[in-house]
CSV table of C-alpha atoms in Angstrom, one decimal:
chain,number,residue,atom,x,y,z
A,7,UNK,CA,-13.8,-31.3,5.3
A,8,UNK,CA,-16.3,-29.2,3.1
A,9,UNK,CA,-19.6,-29.4,4.7
A,10,UNK,CA,-21.3,-29.4,1.1
A,11,UNK,CA,-19.4,-32.7,1.0
A,12,UNK,CA,-20.9,-34.3,3.7
A,13,UNK,CA,-25.0,-32.7,2.4
A,14,UNK,CA,-26.7,-35.4,0.9
A,15,UNK,CA,-28.1,-33.8,-2.3
A,16,UNK,CA,-31.1,-35.4,-2.3
A,17,UNK,CA,-31.9,-34.0,1.4
A,18,UNK,CA,-31.2,-31.1,-0.1
A,19,UNK,CA,-33.5,-31.4,-3.1
A,20,UNK,CA,-36.5,-33.1,-0.9
A,21,UNK,CA,-35.8,-29.9,1.4
A,22,UNK,CA,-35.7,-27.3,-1.5
A,23,UNK,CA,-38.8,-29.0,-3.4
A,24,UNK,CA,-36.5,-30.0,-6.8
A,25,UNK,CA,-36.0,-33.0,-8.2
A,26,UNK,CA,-32.0,-34.4,-9.5
A,27,UNK,CA,-33.6,-33.8,-13.1
A,28,UNK,CA,-33.9,-29.8,-12.3
A,29,UNK,CA,-31.0,-29.3,-10.4
A,30,UNK,CA,-28.6,-30.5,-12.9
A,31,UNK,CA,-30.3,-28.1,-15.4
A,32,UNK,CA,-28.7,-25.6,-13.3
A,33,UNK,CA,-25.5,-27.3,-11.6
A,34,UNK,CA,-23.0,-29.9,-12.6
A,35,UNK,CA,-22.6,-30.7,-8.8
A,36,UNK,CA,-23.6,-29.7,-5.3
A,37,UNK,CA,-19.9,-28.3,-5.4
A,38,UNK,CA,-20.8,-25.4,-8.0
A,39,UNK,CA,-23.9,-25.1,-6.2
A,40,UNK,CA,-22.3,-24.3,-3.1
A,41,UNK,CA,-19.7,-21.3,-5.1
A,42,UNK,CA,-22.8,-20.4,-6.8
A,43,UNK,CA,-24.5,-19.8,-3.1
A,44,UNK,CA,-21.0,-18.1,-2.1
A,45,UNK,CA,-21.2,-15.6,-4.6
A,46,UNK,CA,-24.4,-14.6,-4.5
A,47,UNK,CA,-24.4,-14.2,-0.4
A,48,UNK,CA,-21.3,-11.9,-0.9
A,49,UNK,CA,-22.3,-10.0,-3.7
A,50,UNK,CA,-25.8,-9.4,-1.4
A,51,UNK,CA,-23.8,-8.5,1.2
A,52,UNK,CA,-21.9,-5.8,-1.1
A,53,UNK,CA,-25.6,-4.3,-2.2
A,54,UNK,CA,-26.4,-4.5,1.2
A,55,UNK,CA,-24.4,-1.5,1.9
A,56,UNK,CA,-24.7,0.9,-0.3
A,57,UNK,CA,-28.4,1.0,-0.3
A,58,UNK,CA,-29.1,4.4,2.4
A,59,UNK,CA,-26.7,6.1,0.2
A,60,UNK,CA,-26.8,8.2,-2.3
A,61,UNK,CA,-23.1,8.1,-4.5
A,62,UNK,CA,-21.2,11.3,-4.2
A,63,UNK,CA,-23.7,12.8,-1.0
A,64,UNK,CA,-21.3,13.2,2.5
A,65,UNK,CA,-22.6,11.2,5.5
A,66,UNK,CA,-21.4,11.8,8.4
A,67,UNK,CA,-20.4,9.3,10.9
A,68,UNK,CA,-22.3,10.7,14.2
A,69,UNK,CA,-25.3,10.6,12.3
A,70,UNK,CA,-26.0,6.7,11.8
A,71,UNK,CA,-29.0,5.6,11.9
A,72,UNK,CA,-30.9,2.1,11.6
A,73,UNK,CA,-30.8,2.1,7.9
A,74,UNK,CA,-27.2,2.9,7.6
A,75,UNK,CA,-27.0,-0.5,9.5
A,76,UNK,CA,-28.0,-3.0,5.9
A,77,UNK,CA,-25.0,-4.7,6.5
A,78,UNK,CA,-26.3,-6.5,10.0
A,79,UNK,CA,-29.7,-6.6,8.7
A,80,UNK,CA,-28.5,-8.7,6.0
A,81,UNK,CA,-25.9,-10.7,7.9
A,82,UNK,CA,-29.0,-11.4,10.2
A,83,UNK,CA,-31.8,-12.2,7.8
A,84,UNK,CA,-29.1,-14.6,5.9
A,85,UNK,CA,-27.6,-16.1,9.1
A,86,UNK,CA,-28.0,-19.3,8.8
A,87,UNK,CA,-25.6,-19.1,5.8
A,88,UNK,CA,-23.4,-17.3,7.6
A,89,UNK,CA,-22.9,-18.8,10.5
A,90,UNK,CA,-21.2,-21.8,8.3
A,91,UNK,CA,-17.7,-19.5,9.5
A,92,UNK,CA,-17.3,-21.1,12.6
A,93,UNK,CA,-16.9,-24.8,11.5
A,94,UNK,CA,-13.1,-25.3,9.4
A,95,UNK,CA,-13.8,-25.3,5.7
A,96,UNK,CA,-17.7,-25.2,5.9
A,97,UNK,CA,-17.7,-23.9,2.0
A,98,UNK,CA,-14.2,-23.5,-0.8
A,99,UNK,CA,-13.5,-20.1,0.0
A,100,UNK,CA,-15.8,-18.8,2.9
A,101,UNK,CA,-13.1,-17.9,5.3
A,102,UNK,CA,-11.0,-16.0,3.1
A,103,UNK,CA,-13.7,-14.2,0.7
A,104,UNK,CA,-15.8,-13.3,3.3
A,105,UNK,CA,-13.3,-10.2,5.0
A,106,UNK,CA,-12.1,-9.7,1.9
A,107,UNK,CA,-15.9,-8.7,0.5
A,108,UNK,CA,-16.0,-6.5,3.7
A,109,UNK,CA,-12.8,-4.8,3.4
A,110,UNK,CA,-13.8,-4.3,-0.5
A,111,UNK,CA,-17.2,-2.7,0.8
A,112,UNK,CA,-15.3,-0.1,2.7
A,113,UNK,CA,-12.4,0.3,0.0
A,114,UNK,CA,-14.4,0.9,-2.8
A,115,UNK,CA,-18.0,2.4,-1.5
A,116,UNK,CA,-16.6,5.0,0.9
A,117,UNK,CA,-14.5,7.8,1.1
A,118,UNK,CA,-13.0,8.6,4.5
A,119,UNK,CA,-12.1,12.1,5.6
A,120,UNK,CA,-11.1,12.6,8.8
A,121,UNK,CA,-10.4,16.0,10.2
A,122,UNK,CA,-6.8,16.9,10.6
A,123,UNK,CA,-6.2,13.7,8.6
A,124,UNK,CA,-6.3,15.6,5.0
């Protein structure tokens, strides 16, 4: 069962200081809210990786520094959300879309040049 299904909507709205009418202006139900949150968090994950890099510029892994690990910082700053992955079926698609997003990041945002391989 999804964690979202177990949450009482009124508790979520109370915690966020929103009323029900404000919620329903933006979302049909809490499942739609969960899907929007998942999409937003994974997009933020993608964006966090590219921040320290300039497109087209060569970057050598031997020169990695703290800003190179923005993905780790992003996950840590949003750890309450990403800790949901340790539960069975926490949000629809989280267990598959999270690793797919990581793979997409490294396939689309980086070009690898391994000496002797190319």
